[in-house]
PDB file of C-alpha atoms in Angstrom:
ATOM      1  CA  MET U   1     151.281 205.828  34.429  1.00  0.00           C
ATOM      2  CA  SER U   2     149.796 209.294  34.391  1.00  0.00           C
ATOM      3  CA  PRO U   3     149.582 211.345  37.593  1.00  0.00           C
ATOM      4  CA  ASN U   4     145.774 211.191  37.530  1.00  0.00           C
ATOM      5  CA  VAL U   5     145.779 207.373  37.385  1.00  0.00           C
ATOM      6  CA  ARG U   6     148.343 207.195  40.209  1.00  0.00           C
ATOM      7  CA  LEU U   7     146.264 209.582  42.289  1.00  0.00           C
ATOM      8  CA  PHE U   8     143.140 207.530  41.594  1.00  0.00           C
ATOM      9  CA  VAL U   9     144.859 204.239  42.552  1.00  0.00           C
ATOM     10  CA  ALA U  10     146.329 205.780  45.709  1.00  0.00           C
ATOM     11  CA  GLY U  11     142.921 207.188  46.648  1.00  0.00           C
ATOM     12  CA  CYS U  12     141.222 203.811  46.138  1.00  0.00           C
ATOM     13  CA  ALA U  13     143.896 202.088  48.235  1.00  0.00           C
ATOM     14  CA  GLY U  14     143.450 204.665  50.994  1.00  0.00           C
ATOM     15  CA  ILE U  15     139.669 204.284  51.008  1.00  0.00           C
ATOM     16  CA  PHE U  16     140.014 200.499  51.087  1.00  0.00           C
ATOM     17  CA  ALA U  17     142.521 200.640  53.968  1.00  0.00           C
ATOM     18  CA  PHE U  18     140.353 203.090  55.913  1.00  0.00           C
ATOM     19  CA  GLY U  19     137.178 201.119  55.237  1.00  0.00           C
ATOM     20  CA  THR U  20     138.608 197.787  56.395  1.00  0.00           C
ATOM     21  CA  ALA U  21     140.565 199.086  59.402  1.00  0.00           C
ATOM     22  CA  GLY U  22     137.753 198.347  61.852  1.00  0.00           C
ATOM     23  CA  CYS U  23     136.590 195.028  60.398  1.00  0.00           C
ATOM     24  CA  ASP U  24     138.451 192.973  62.985  1.00  0.00           C
ATOM     25  CA  ASN U  25     136.603 194.598  65.898  1.00  0.00           C
ATOM     26  CA  MET U  26     133.599 192.283  65.618  1.00  0.00           C
ATOM     27  CA  GLN U  27     135.761 189.240  66.343  1.00  0.00           C
ATOM     28  CA  HIS U  28     136.636 190.625  69.767  1.00  0.00           C
ATOM     29  CA  GLN U  29     133.185 191.423  71.112  1.00  0.00           C
ATOM     30  CA  ALA U  30     132.071 189.972  74.398  1.00  0.00           C
ATOM     31  CA  ALA U  31     129.719 187.036  73.969  1.00  0.00           C
ATOM     32  CA  GLY U  32     126.213 187.327  75.279  1.00  0.00           C
ATOM     33  CA  PRO U  33     123.569 189.982  75.360  1.00  0.00           C
ATOM     34  CA  ASP U  34     124.117 193.710  75.497  1.00  0.00           C
ATOM     35  CA  ARG U  35     123.887 194.422  79.218  1.00  0.00           C
ATOM     36  CA  ALA U  36     122.165 197.776  78.710  1.00  0.00           C
ATOM     37  CA  ARG U  37     119.389 196.455  76.464  1.00  0.00           C
ATOM     38  CA  GLY U  38     118.724 192.999  77.868  1.00  0.00           C
ATOM     39  CA  ALA U  39     118.640 189.820  75.790  1.00  0.00           C
ATOM     40  CA  ASP U  40     118.097 191.535  72.448  1.00  0.00           C
ATOM     41  CA  ALA U  41     120.446 194.425  71.687  1.00  0.00           C
ATOM     42  CA  ARG U  42     118.727 195.555  68.485  1.00  0.00           C
ATOM     43  CA  ALA U  43     117.625 199.182  68.757  1.00  0.00           C
ATOM     44  CA  ASP U  44     114.275 198.554  67.053  1.00  0.00           C
ATOM     45  CA  VAL U  45     113.116 196.040  69.685  1.00  0.00           C
ATOM     46  CA  PRO U  46     111.481 197.648  72.720  1.00  0.00           C
ATOM     47  CA  LEU U  47     112.353 196.419  76.195  1.00  0.00           C
ATOM     48  CA  PRO U  48     109.679 194.187  77.749  1.00  0.00           C
ATOM     49  CA  PRO U  49     107.512 195.598  80.556  1.00  0.00           C
ATOM     50  CA  ALA U  50     108.998 195.241  84.038  1.00  0.00           C
ATOM     51  CA  HIS U  51     106.548 192.492  85.125  1.00  0.00           C
ATOM     52  CA  VAL U  52     107.227 190.228  82.117  1.00  0.00           C
ATOM     53  CA  VAL U  53     109.867 187.492  82.073  1.00  0.00           C
ATOM     54  CA  ALA U  54     111.497 187.573  78.656  1.00  0.00           C
ATOM     55  CA  ARG U  55     111.936 184.260  76.828  1.00  0.00           C
ATOM     56  CA  ALA U  56     115.707 184.786  76.671  1.00  0.00           C
ATOM     57  CA  SER U  57     115.752 185.160  80.460  1.00  0.00           C
ATOM     58  CA  ARG U  58     114.118 181.735  80.839  1.00  0.00           C
ATOM     59  CA  ASP U  59     116.692 180.305  78.423  1.00  0.00           C
ATOM     60  CA  ALA U  60     119.493 181.825  80.473  1.00  0.00           C
ATOM     61  CA  ALA U  61     118.800 179.136  83.081  1.00  0.00           C
ATOM     62  CA  GLY U  62     120.572 176.802  80.684  1.00  0.00           C
ATOM     63  CA  GLY U  63     123.771 178.800  80.737  1.00  0.00           C
ATOM     64  CA  ALA U  64     127.297 177.535  81.223  1.00  0.00           C
ATOM     65  CA  ASP U  65     126.846 177.331  84.987  1.00  0.00           C
ATOM     66  CA  SER U  66     124.255 174.561  84.610  1.00  0.00           C
ATOM     67  CA  ASP U  67     125.349 171.187  85.813  1.00  0.00           C
ATOM     68  CA  ARG U  68     122.919 168.324  85.135  1.00  0.00           C
ATOM     69  CA  LEU U  69     120.686 167.961  82.111  1.00  0.00           C
ATOM     70  CA  GLU U  70     117.997 166.093  84.027  1.00  0.00           C
ATOM     71  CA  GLU U  71     117.788 168.854  86.634  1.00  0.00           C
ATOM     72  CA  LYS U  72     117.403 171.549  83.975  1.00  0.00           C
ATOM     73  CA  THR U  73     114.802 169.727  81.883  1.00  0.00           C
ATOM     74  CA  GLY U  74     112.804 168.388  84.812  1.00  0.00           C
ATOM     75  CA  ARG U  75     112.562 164.943  83.243  1.00  0.00           C
ATOM     76  CA  ARG U  76     114.655 161.837  82.867  1.00  0.00           C
ATOM     77  CA  ILE U  77     116.488 161.130  79.664  1.00  0.00           C
ATOM     78  CA  ASP U  78     114.484 158.501  77.808  1.00  0.00           C
ATOM     79  CA  ALA U  79     114.445 156.904  74.363  1.00  0.00           C
ATOM     80  CA  ALA U  80     112.027 159.520  72.980  1.00  0.00           C
ATOM     81  CA  MET U  81     114.290 162.373  74.101  1.00  0.00           C
ATOM     82  CA  LEU U  82     117.361 160.690  72.596  1.00  0.00           C
ATOM     83  CA  GLU U  83     115.519 160.043  69.328  1.00  0.00           C
ATOM     84  CA  ARG U  84     114.439 163.682  69.141  1.00  0.00           C
ATOM     85  CA  GLY U  85     118.012 164.749  69.891  1.00  0.00           C
ATOM     86  CA  ARG U  86     119.361 162.434  67.178  1.00  0.00           C
ATOM     87  CA  ASP U  87     116.869 163.830  64.673  1.00  0.00           C
ATOM     88  CA  ARG U  88     117.720 167.464  65.478  1.00  0.00           C
ATOM     89  CA  HIS U  89     121.453 166.647  65.548  1.00  0.00           C
ATOM     90  CA  GLU U  90     121.332 165.110  62.074  1.00  0.00           C
ATOM     91  CA  ILE U  91     119.583 168.194  60.707  1.00  0.00           C
ATOM     92  CA  TYR U  92     121.460 171.014  62.423  1.00  0.00           C
ATOM     93  CA  CYS U  93     124.734 169.622  63.806  1.00  0.00           C
ATOM     94  CA  ALA U  94     125.896 166.718  61.634  1.00  0.00           C
ATOM     95  CA  PRO U  95     126.688 168.857  58.565  1.00  0.00           C
ATOM     96  CA  CYS U  96     129.698 170.209  60.488  1.00  0.00           C
ATOM     97  CA  HIS U  97     130.182 167.871  63.460  1.00  0.00           C
ATOM     98  CA  GLY U  98     129.433 164.654  61.539  1.00  0.00           C
ATOM     99  CA  SER U  99     126.971 161.962  62.556  1.00  0.00           C
ATOM    100  CA  ASP U 100     129.592 160.450  64.856  1.00  0.00           C
ATOM    101  CA  GLY U 101     130.606 163.767  66.465  1.00  0.00           C
ATOM    102  CA  TYR U 102     134.263 163.698  65.379  1.00  0.00           C
ATOM    103  CA  GLY U 103     133.978 167.008  63.469  1.00  0.00           C
ATOM    104  CA  ARG U 104     134.213 165.528  59.978  1.00  0.00           C
ATOM    105  CA  GLY U 105     130.822 166.454  58.551  1.00  0.00           C
ATOM    106  CA  MET U 106     130.062 167.136  54.903  1.00  0.00           C
ATOM    107  CA  VAL U 107     130.669 170.878  55.247  1.00  0.00           C
ATOM    108  CA  VAL U 108     134.124 170.195  56.690  1.00  0.00           C
ATOM    109  CA  ARG U 109     134.927 167.732  53.914  1.00  0.00           C
ATOM    110  CA  ARG U 110     134.181 170.532  51.459  1.00  0.00           C
ATOM    111  CA  GLY U 111     136.668 172.917  53.043  1.00  0.00           C
ATOM    112  CA  PHE U 112     135.053 174.584  56.069  1.00  0.00           C
ATOM    113  CA  PRO U 113     137.244 174.583  59.217  1.00  0.00           C
ATOM    114  CA  ALA U 114     136.577 171.566  61.426  1.00  0.00           C
ATOM    115  CA  PRO U 115     134.720 172.091  64.708  1.00  0.00           C
ATOM    116  CA  PRO U 116     136.031 170.420  67.848  1.00  0.00           C
ATOM    117  CA  SER U 117     135.268 166.742  68.280  1.00  0.00           C
ATOM    118  CA  TYR U 118     132.648 165.895  70.901  1.00  0.00           C
ATOM    119  CA  HIS U 119     135.085 163.202  72.009  1.00  0.00           C
ATOM    120  CA  ASP U 120     137.861 165.615  73.039  1.00  0.00           C
ATOM    121  CA  ALA U 121     138.569 165.459  76.759  1.00  0.00           C
ATOM    122  CA  ARG U 122     137.577 169.119  77.186  1.00  0.00           C
ATOM    123  CA  LEU U 123     134.087 168.590  75.758  1.00  0.00           C
ATOM    124  CA  ARG U 124     133.615 165.274  77.549  1.00  0.00           C
ATOM    125  CA  ALA U 125     134.293 167.075  80.842  1.00  0.00           C
ATOM    126  CA  ALA U 126     132.238 170.189  79.980  1.00  0.00           C
ATOM    127  CA  PRO U 127     129.002 170.722  81.912  1.00  0.00           C
ATOM    128  CA  ASP U 128     125.790 169.997  80.020  1.00  0.00           C
ATOM    129  CA  GLY U 129     124.905 173.689  80.253  1.00  0.00           C
ATOM    130  CA  GLU U 130     128.039 174.656  78.344  1.00  0.00           C
ATOM    131  CA  ILE U 131     126.958 172.521  75.384  1.00  0.00           C
ATOM    132  CA  TYR U 132     123.428 173.924  75.670  1.00  0.00           C
ATOM    133  CA  ALA U 133     124.841 177.468  75.691  1.00  0.00           C
ATOM    134  CA  ALA U 134     126.941 176.771  72.583  1.00  0.00           C
ATOM    135  CA  ILE U 135     123.795 175.582  70.787  1.00  0.00           C
ATOM    136  CA  ALA U 136     121.777 178.572  72.007  1.00  0.00           C
ATOM    137  CA  ARG U 137     124.382 181.326  71.519  1.00  0.00           C
ATOM    138  CA  GLY U 138     126.886 179.850  69.107  1.00  0.00           C
ATOM    139  CA  SER U 139     130.570 179.270  69.721  1.00  0.00           C
ATOM    140  CA  GLY U 140     133.586 180.121  67.574  1.00  0.00           C
ATOM    141  CA  ARG U 141     132.456 179.864  63.947  1.00  0.00           C
ATOM    142  CA  MET U 142     129.240 178.110  64.961  1.00  0.00           C
ATOM    143  CA  LEU U 143     126.186 180.326  64.729  1.00  0.00           C
ATOM    144  CA  SER U 144     123.409 180.363  67.281  1.00  0.00           C
ATOM    145  CA  LEU U 145     120.677 177.787  66.711  1.00  0.00           C
ATOM    146  CA  ALA U 146     118.279 179.465  69.163  1.00  0.00           C
ATOM    147  CA  ASP U 147     115.947 180.480  66.335  1.00  0.00           C
ATOM    148  CA  ARG U 148     115.810 176.882  65.027  1.00  0.00           C
ATOM    149  CA  LEU U 149     115.812 174.753  68.172  1.00  0.00           C
ATOM    150  CA  THR U 150     113.462 175.169  71.095  1.00  0.00           C
ATOM    151  CA  PRO U 151     114.954 174.894  74.589  1.00  0.00           C
ATOM    152  CA  ALA U 152     113.568 171.340  74.842  1.00  0.00           C
ATOM    153  CA  ASP U 153     115.176 170.421  71.515  1.00  0.00           C
ATOM    154  CA  ARG U 154     118.492 171.924  72.648  1.00  0.00           C
ATOM    155  CA  TRP U 155     118.429 169.731  75.742  1.00  0.00           C
ATOM    156  CA  ALA U 156     117.548 166.731  73.568  1.00  0.00           C
ATOM    157  CA  VAL U 157     120.607 167.448  71.398  1.00  0.00           C
ATOM    158  CA  VAL U 158     122.755 167.725  74.548  1.00  0.00           C
ATOM    159  CA  ALA U 159     121.460 164.316  75.671  1.00  0.00           C
ATOM    160  CA  TYR U 160     122.237 162.858  72.254  1.00  0.00           C
ATOM    161  CA  VAL U 161     125.761 164.357  72.252  1.00  0.00           C
ATOM    162  CA  ARG U 162     126.332 162.737  75.659  1.00  0.00           C
ATOM    163  CA  ALA U 163     125.083 159.415  74.237  1.00  0.00           C
ATOM    164  CA  LEU U 164     127.517 159.764  71.315  1.00  0.00           C
ATOM    165  CA  GLN U 165     130.336 160.426  73.750  1.00  0.00           C
ATOM    166  CA  LEU U 166     129.428 157.347  75.782  1.00  0.00           C
ATOM    167  CA  SER U 167     129.173 155.218  72.649  1.00  0.00           C
ATOM    168  CA  GLN U 168     132.806 155.929  71.809  1.00  0.00           C
ATOM    169  CA  SER U 169     134.217 155.232  75.247  1.00  0.00           C
ATOM    170  CA  ALA U 170     132.155 152.308  76.518  1.00  0.00           C
ATOM    171  CA  LEU U 171     134.205 149.360  77.735  1.00  0.00           C
ATOM    172  CA  ALA U 172     133.147 145.851  76.738  1.00  0.00           C
ATOM    173  CA  ALA U 173     133.830 144.717  80.318  1.00  0.00           C
ATOM    174  CA  GLY U 174     130.940 146.906  81.467  1.00  0.00           C
ATOM    175  CA  LEU U 175     128.407 145.151  79.233  1.00  0.00           C
ATOM    176  CA  PRO U 176     126.181 142.252  80.261  1.00  0.00           C
ATOM    177  CA  ALA U 177     127.634 138.827  79.402  1.00  0.00           C
ATOM    178  CA  THR U 178     125.129 138.233  76.590  1.00  0.00           C
ATOM    179  CA  ASP U 179     126.047 141.499  74.884  1.00  0.00           C
ATOM    180  CA  ARG U 180     129.769 140.832  75.334  1.00  0.00           C
ATOM    181  CA  ALA U 181     129.330 137.402  73.751  1.00  0.00           C
ATOM    182  CA  HIS U 182     127.494 138.963  70.817  1.00  0.00           C
ATOM    183  CA  LEU U 183     130.333 141.443  70.283  1.00  0.00           C
ATOM    184  CA  GLU U 184     132.939 138.683  70.473  1.00  0.00           C
ATOM    185  CA  GLY U 185     131.090 136.681  67.817  1.00  0.00           C
ATOM    186  CA  SER U 186     129.727 133.916  70.020  1.00  0.00           C
ATOM    187  CA  PRO U 187     126.060 133.032  69.525  1.00  0.00           C
TER     188      PRO U 187
END
């Protein structure tokens, strides 16, 4: 190989090494908004006036320190809320998490890393607000869904995830006798 080709290859390798040296830094950033700029850290977005409550500030009430879904939404979980949560879950969550919540969705079956199962003990014990925050801000490889799901829809998905968790751990002994008989095959 001629000296010019070797010099060219060495130069390209050096540029590549220099250019990729800082690529890992983005994986180690603190989650959440830039403290100096508020909820939106983009330089082209002006800060809101002092007397205005930013939408992201209202959403922050659903952060990881939240405890009960019903307290945060101001309404009881009903069939309509669960149906809305199921609908939104099938659109935005099931491709990775699967319809059953075990983390075996279509995207995972095609090679994407599996997300955690909703049925893991850690997620079963997690506060509702932690699940809401993961939907709003993203978590691990999961991107934020804040631009696709309204706060009410996020809470509906949380309610549906809780229903999925209950569906996989319900004990037959806790069911009414007629339902238990139906499960056991008696008419």
